[in-house]
Short mmCIF file of C-alpha atoms in Angstrom, two decimals:
data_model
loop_
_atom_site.label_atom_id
_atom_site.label_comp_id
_atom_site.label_asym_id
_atom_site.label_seq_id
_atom_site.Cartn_x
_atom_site.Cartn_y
_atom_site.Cartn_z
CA UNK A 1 57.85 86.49 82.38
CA UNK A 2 55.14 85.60 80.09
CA UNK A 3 52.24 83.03 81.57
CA UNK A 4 49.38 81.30 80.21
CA UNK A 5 47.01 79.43 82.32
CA UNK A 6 49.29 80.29 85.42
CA UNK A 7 52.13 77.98 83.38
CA UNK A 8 55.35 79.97 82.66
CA UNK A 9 56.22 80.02 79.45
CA UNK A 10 59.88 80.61 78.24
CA UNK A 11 59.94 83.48 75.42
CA UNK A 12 61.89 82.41 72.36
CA UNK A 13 65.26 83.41 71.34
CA UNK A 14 64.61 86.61 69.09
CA UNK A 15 67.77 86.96 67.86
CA UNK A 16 68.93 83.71 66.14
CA UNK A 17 71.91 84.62 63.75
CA UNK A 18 74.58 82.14 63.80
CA UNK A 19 78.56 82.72 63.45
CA UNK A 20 79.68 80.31 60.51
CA UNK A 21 83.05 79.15 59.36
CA UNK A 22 82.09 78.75 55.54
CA UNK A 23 80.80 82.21 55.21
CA UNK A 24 76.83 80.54 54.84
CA UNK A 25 75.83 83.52 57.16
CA UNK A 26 76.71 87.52 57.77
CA UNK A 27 78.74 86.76 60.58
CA UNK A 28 82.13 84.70 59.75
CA UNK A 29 84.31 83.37 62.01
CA UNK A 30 87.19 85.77 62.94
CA UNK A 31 88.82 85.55 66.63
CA UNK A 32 88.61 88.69 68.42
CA UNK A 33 85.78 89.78 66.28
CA UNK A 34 83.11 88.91 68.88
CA UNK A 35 82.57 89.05 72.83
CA UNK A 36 80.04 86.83 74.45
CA UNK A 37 77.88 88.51 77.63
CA UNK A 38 76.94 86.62 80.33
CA UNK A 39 76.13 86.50 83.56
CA UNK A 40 77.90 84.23 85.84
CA UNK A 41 74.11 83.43 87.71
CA UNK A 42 72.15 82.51 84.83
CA UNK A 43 72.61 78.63 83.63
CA UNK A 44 71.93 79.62 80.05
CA UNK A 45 74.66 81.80 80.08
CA UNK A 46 76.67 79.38 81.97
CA UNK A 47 76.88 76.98 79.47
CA UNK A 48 79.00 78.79 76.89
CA UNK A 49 81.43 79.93 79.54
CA UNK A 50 81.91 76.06 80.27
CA UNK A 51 81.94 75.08 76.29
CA UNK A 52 84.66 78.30 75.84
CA UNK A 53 87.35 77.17 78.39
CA UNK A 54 86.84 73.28 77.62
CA UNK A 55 87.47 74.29 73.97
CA UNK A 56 90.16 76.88 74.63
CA UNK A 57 88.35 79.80 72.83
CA UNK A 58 89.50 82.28 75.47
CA UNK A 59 91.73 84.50 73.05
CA UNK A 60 89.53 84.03 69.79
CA UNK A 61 85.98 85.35 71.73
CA UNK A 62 85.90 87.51 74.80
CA UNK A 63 83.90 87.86 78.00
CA UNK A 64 81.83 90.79 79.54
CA UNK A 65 80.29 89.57 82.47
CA UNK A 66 77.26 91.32 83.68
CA UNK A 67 75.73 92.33 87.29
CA UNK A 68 74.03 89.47 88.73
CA UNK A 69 71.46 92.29 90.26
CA UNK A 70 69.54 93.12 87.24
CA UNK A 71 67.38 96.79 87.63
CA UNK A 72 64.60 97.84 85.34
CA UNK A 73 66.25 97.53 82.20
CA UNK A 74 67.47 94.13 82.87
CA UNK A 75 71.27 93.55 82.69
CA UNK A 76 74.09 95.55 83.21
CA UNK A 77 77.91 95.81 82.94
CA UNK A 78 77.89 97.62 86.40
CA UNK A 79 80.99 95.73 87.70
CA UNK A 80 83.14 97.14 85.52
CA UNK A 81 84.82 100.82 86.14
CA UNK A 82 82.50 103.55 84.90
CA UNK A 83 79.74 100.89 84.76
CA UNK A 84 80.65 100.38 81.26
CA UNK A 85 81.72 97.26 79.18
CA UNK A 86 85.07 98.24 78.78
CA UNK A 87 85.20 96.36 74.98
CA UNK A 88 81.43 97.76 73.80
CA UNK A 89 81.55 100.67 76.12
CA UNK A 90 77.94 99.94 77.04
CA UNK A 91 76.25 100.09 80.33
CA UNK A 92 73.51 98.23 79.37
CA UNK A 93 73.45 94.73 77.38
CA UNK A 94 69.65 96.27 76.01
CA UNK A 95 71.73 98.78 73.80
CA UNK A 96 73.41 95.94 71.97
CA UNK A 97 69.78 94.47 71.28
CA UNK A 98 68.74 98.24 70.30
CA UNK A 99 71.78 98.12 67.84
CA UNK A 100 70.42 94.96 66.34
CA UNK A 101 66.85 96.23 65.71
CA UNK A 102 65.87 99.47 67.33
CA UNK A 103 61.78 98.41 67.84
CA UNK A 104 63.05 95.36 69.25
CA UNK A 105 60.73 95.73 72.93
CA UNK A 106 61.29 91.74 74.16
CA UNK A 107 63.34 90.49 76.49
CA UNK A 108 66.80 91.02 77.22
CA UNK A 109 68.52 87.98 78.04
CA UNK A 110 72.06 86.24 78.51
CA UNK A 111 74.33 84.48 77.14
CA UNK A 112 74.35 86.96 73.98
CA UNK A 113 76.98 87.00 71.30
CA UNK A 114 77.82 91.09 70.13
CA UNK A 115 79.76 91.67 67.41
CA UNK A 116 82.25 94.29 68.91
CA UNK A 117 82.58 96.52 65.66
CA UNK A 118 79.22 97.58 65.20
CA UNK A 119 77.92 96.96 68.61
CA UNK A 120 74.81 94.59 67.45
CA UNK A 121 73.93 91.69 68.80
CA UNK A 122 74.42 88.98 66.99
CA UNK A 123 72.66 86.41 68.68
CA UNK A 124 70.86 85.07 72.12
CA UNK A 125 70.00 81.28 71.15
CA UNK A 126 71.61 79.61 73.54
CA UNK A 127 71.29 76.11 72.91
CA UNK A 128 72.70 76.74 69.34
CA UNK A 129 75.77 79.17 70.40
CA UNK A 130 77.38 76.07 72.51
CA UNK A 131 76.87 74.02 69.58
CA UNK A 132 78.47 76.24 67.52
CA UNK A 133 81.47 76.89 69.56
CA UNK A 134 81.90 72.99 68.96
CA UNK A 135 81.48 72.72 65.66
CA UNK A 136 82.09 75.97 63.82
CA UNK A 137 84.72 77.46 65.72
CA UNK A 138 87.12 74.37 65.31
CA UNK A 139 90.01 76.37 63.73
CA UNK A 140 90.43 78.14 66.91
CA UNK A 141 89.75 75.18 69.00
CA UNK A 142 92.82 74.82 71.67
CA UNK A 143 95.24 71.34 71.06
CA UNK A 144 93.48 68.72 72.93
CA UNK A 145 90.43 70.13 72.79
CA UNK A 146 87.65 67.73 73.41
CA UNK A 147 84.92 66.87 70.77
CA UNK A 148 81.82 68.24 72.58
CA UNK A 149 79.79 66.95 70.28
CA UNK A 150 80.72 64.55 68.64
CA UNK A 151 79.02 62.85 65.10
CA UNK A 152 78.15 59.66 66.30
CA UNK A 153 76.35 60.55 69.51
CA UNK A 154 74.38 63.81 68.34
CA UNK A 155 71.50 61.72 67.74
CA UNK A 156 71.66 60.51 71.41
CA UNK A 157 72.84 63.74 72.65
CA UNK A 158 69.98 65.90 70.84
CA UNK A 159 67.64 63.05 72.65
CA UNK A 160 68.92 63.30 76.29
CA UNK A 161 69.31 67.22 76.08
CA UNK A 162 65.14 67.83 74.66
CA UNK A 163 64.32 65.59 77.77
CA UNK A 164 66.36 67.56 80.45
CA UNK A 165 65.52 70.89 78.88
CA UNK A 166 61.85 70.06 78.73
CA UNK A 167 61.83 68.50 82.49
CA UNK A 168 65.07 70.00 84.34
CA UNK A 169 66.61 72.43 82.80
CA UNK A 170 63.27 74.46 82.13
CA UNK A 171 61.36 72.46 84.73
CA UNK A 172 62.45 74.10 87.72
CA UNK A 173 61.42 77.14 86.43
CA UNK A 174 57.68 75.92 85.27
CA UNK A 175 57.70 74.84 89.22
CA UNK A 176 59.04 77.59 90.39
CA UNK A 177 57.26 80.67 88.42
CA UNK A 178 53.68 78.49 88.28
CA UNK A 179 50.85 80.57 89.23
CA UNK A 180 48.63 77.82 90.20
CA UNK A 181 48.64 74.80 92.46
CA UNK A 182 47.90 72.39 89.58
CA UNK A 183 50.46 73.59 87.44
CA UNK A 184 53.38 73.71 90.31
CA UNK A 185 52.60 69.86 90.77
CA UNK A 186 52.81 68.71 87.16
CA UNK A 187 56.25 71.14 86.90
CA UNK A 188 57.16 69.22 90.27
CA UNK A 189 56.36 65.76 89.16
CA UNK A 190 57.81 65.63 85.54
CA UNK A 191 61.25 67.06 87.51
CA UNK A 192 61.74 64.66 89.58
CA UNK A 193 60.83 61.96 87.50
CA UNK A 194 63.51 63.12 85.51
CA UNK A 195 65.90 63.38 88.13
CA UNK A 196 64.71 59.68 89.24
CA UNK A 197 66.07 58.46 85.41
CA UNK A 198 68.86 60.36 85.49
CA UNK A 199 69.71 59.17 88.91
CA UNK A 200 69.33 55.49 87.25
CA UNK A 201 71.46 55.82 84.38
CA UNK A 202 74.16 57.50 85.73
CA UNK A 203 75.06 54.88 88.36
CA UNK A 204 76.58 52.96 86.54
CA UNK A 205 77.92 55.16 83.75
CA UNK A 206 80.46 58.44 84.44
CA UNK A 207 78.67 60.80 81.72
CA UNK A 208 75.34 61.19 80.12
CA UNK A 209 76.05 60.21 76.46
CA UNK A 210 79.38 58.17 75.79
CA UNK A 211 82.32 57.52 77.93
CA UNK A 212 83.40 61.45 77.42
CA UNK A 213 82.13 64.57 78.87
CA UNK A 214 79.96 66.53 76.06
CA UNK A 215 77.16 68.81 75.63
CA UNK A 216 74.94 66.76 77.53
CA UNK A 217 76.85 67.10 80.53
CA UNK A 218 77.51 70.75 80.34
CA UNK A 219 73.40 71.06 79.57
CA UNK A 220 72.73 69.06 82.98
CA UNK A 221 75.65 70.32 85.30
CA UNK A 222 74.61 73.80 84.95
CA UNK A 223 71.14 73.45 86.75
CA UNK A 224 72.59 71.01 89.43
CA UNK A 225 75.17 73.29 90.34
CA UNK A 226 72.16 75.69 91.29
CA UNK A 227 69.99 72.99 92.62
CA UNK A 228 70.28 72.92 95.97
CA UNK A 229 71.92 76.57 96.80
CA UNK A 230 68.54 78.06 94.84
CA UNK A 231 65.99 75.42 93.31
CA UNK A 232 65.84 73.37 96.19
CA UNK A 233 64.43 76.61 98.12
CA UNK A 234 63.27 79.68 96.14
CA UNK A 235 61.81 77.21 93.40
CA UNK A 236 60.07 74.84 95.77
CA UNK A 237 61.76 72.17 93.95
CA UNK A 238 62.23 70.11 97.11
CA UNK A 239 61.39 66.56 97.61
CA UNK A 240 64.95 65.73 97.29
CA UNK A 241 68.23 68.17 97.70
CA UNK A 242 70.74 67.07 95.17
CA UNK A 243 72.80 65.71 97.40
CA UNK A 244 70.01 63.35 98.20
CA UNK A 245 70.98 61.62 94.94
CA UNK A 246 73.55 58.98 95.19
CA UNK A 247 74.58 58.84 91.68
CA UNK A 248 73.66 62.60 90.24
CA UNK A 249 75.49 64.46 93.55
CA UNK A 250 78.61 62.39 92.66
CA UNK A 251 77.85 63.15 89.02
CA UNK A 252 78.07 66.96 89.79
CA UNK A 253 80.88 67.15 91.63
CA UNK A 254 83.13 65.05 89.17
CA UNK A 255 82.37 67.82 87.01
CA UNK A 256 82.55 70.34 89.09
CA UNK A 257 86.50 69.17 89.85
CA UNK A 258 86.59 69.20 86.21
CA UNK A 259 88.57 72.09 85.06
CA UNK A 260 86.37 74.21 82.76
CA UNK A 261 83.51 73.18 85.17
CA UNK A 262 84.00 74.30 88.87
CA UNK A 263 86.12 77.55 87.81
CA UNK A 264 83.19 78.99 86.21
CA UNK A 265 80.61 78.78 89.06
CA UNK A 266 79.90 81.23 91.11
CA UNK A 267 77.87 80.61 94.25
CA UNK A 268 78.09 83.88 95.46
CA UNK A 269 76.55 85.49 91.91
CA UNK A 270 74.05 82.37 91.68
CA UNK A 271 72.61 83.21 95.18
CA UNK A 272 72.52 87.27 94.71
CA UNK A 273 70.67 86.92 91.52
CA UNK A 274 67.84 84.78 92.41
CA UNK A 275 67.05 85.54 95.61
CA UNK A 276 67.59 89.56 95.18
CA UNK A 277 66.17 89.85 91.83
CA UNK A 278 62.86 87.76 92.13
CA UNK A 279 61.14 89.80 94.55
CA UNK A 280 57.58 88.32 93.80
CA UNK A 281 59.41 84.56 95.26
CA UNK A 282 61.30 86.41 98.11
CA UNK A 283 60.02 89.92 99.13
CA UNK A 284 62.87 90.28 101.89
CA UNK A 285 65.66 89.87 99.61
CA UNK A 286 67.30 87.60 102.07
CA UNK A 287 70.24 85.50 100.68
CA UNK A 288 70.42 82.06 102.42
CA UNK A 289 74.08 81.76 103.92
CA UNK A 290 74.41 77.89 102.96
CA UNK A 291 74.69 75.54 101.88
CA UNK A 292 78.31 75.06 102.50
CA UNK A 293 80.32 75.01 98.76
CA UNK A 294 83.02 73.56 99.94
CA UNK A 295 81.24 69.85 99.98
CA UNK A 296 81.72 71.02 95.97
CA UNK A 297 85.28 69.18 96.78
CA UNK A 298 84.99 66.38 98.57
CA UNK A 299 85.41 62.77 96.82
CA UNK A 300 83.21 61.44 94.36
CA UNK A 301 84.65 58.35 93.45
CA UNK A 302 83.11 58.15 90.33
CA UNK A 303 86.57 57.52 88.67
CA UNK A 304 85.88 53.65 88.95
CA UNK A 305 83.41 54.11 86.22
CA UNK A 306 85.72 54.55 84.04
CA UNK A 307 85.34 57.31 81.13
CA UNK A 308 88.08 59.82 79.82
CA UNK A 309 86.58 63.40 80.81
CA UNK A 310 88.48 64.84 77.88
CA UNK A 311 88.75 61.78 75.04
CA UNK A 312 91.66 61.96 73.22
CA UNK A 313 92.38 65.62 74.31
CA UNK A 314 93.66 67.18 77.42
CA UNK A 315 92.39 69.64 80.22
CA UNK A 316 92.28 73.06 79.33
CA UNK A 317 95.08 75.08 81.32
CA UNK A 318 94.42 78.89 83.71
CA UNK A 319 93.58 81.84 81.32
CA UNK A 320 94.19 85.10 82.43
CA UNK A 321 90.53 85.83 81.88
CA UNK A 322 88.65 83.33 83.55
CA UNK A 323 85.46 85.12 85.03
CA UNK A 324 86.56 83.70 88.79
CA UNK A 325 88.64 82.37 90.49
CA UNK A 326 89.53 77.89 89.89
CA UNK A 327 88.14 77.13 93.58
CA UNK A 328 84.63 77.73 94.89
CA UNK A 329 83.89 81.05 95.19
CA UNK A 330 80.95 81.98 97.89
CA UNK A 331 81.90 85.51 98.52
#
């Protein structure tokens, strides 16, 4: 991870090509053309396994979901038989990156779109792959499909999501990678300031942006569902446990009974990663037991807000191919 000043510093997203519908770019829209790697631990990743089932994309882009114990060469399809992708046969998500640009020596990171028939990967910017599966991928968009981001909130949404990537969604890693005391405590503050606003203005509104659930949520929900099973903790991230927060705990579990929400978290894959793969945080490899998923499903009562989770549209239904299983998985 690179640092400077003993601040971490998130590498950019080398590989930036985007998947159009109008045929702007090199990669068109075509269903079954492309499979999206992930891993089920990593937020990042998270978030376009959320925006895929909300929007019923299940049949028009595939899944290969990688290890969540990553070994030298970063991640790998090890779960599957052979250890191979069975769609890419790859074991390795670094030889789709290779495919791409063979000098290519960065990171290797998830979520990553691969173009199946030439093996290259296509792209690894994360914030702008959820955006397109909203917007460019509309044609394959299931009926009811919510409007995830929707024309006259993007201003609003673009300003809410900069402000939680800068302060949560990064933030707990700037806390939790800092290599100095100073820099841990500005990480620290700016989070929980955050957290403190957030708390404020979702008390008395269901969703971040609007009276629907949309990118803004799925941006937020995916660090708060690792909050207190790994931030809390192995981040030092801990003058308040999520559940701590009136509004924001009620917050994440609404979503988190949300289909398209709860059945793609993993607890079990969340805890192995972290604590197993960042040795330099937790030399004994020891994965904490708790805390106890199952609170995941207890009442929020944040219905008497009001809001329509879905707008206009309806819940998306089971797929075959959802990555686990539609209750909380801790296994």
């Amino acid at each position: 991870m690179p640092m400077s000043q003993g601040e971490y510093v998130r590498s950019p997203n080398r590989f930036d090509e985007r998947i159009t519908a109008d045929g702007s770019t090199r990669w068109p829209v075509e269903a079954g053309r492309y499979r999206l790697a992930v891993s089920l631990a990593c937020p990042w990743a998270h978030r376009s396994l959320i925006a895929r089932r909300l929007l019923g994309l299940e049949p028009a882009i595939s899944v290969a979901v990688a290890d969540p114990i990553q070994d030298e060469r970063s991640w790998r399809f090890t779960l599957d038989p052979d250890d191979r992708d069975p769609v890419l046969g790859i074991t390795y998500l670094a030889e789709a990156y290779h495919a791409a640009d063979p000098d290519y020596d960065g990171g290797i990171s998830v979520p990553a779109i691969i173009d199946v028939p030439s093996g290259e990967l296509v792209s690894n910017d994360y914030p702008q792959i959820t955006l397109d599966l909203a917007t460019e991928w509309t044609a394959h968009h299931r009926p009811g499909a919510p409007d995830l981001y929707p024309k006259p909130l993007r201003d609003d949404i673009d300003e809410i999501n900069k402000a939680v990537f800068a302060d949560v969604n990064n933030g707990v890693y700037r806390a939790g990678f800092a290599g100095k005391q100073e820099v841990y405590e500005r990480a620290y503050h700016r989070l929980f300031a955050r957290l403190d606003a957030l708390e404020e203005r979702l008390t008395d509104q269901r969703y971040l942006v609007g009276d629907t659930i949309t990118e803004a949520d799925i941006r937020l929900y995916t660090t708060l569902a690792r909050f207190d099973a790994v931030y809390h903790s192995h981040f030092k991230c801990n003058r308040n446990k999520l559940t701590e927060f009136p509004a924001l705990w009620g917050y994440a579990r609404d979503l988190y009974q949300t289909p398209g929400f709860g059945d793609t978290t993993d607890f079990d894959h969340i805890k192995r990663h972290y604590y197993q793969v960042h040795t330099n945080l937790n030399p004994s490899q020891i994965v904490p037991l708790g805390p106890d998923p199952d609170t995941w499903l207890t009442p929020h009562g944040r219905e008497q807000l009001g809001g329509r989770p879905f707008g206009d549209g309806t819940p998306p239904v089971p797929t075959a191919d959802q990555p686990v299983a539609t209750e909380v998985t801790n296994r």
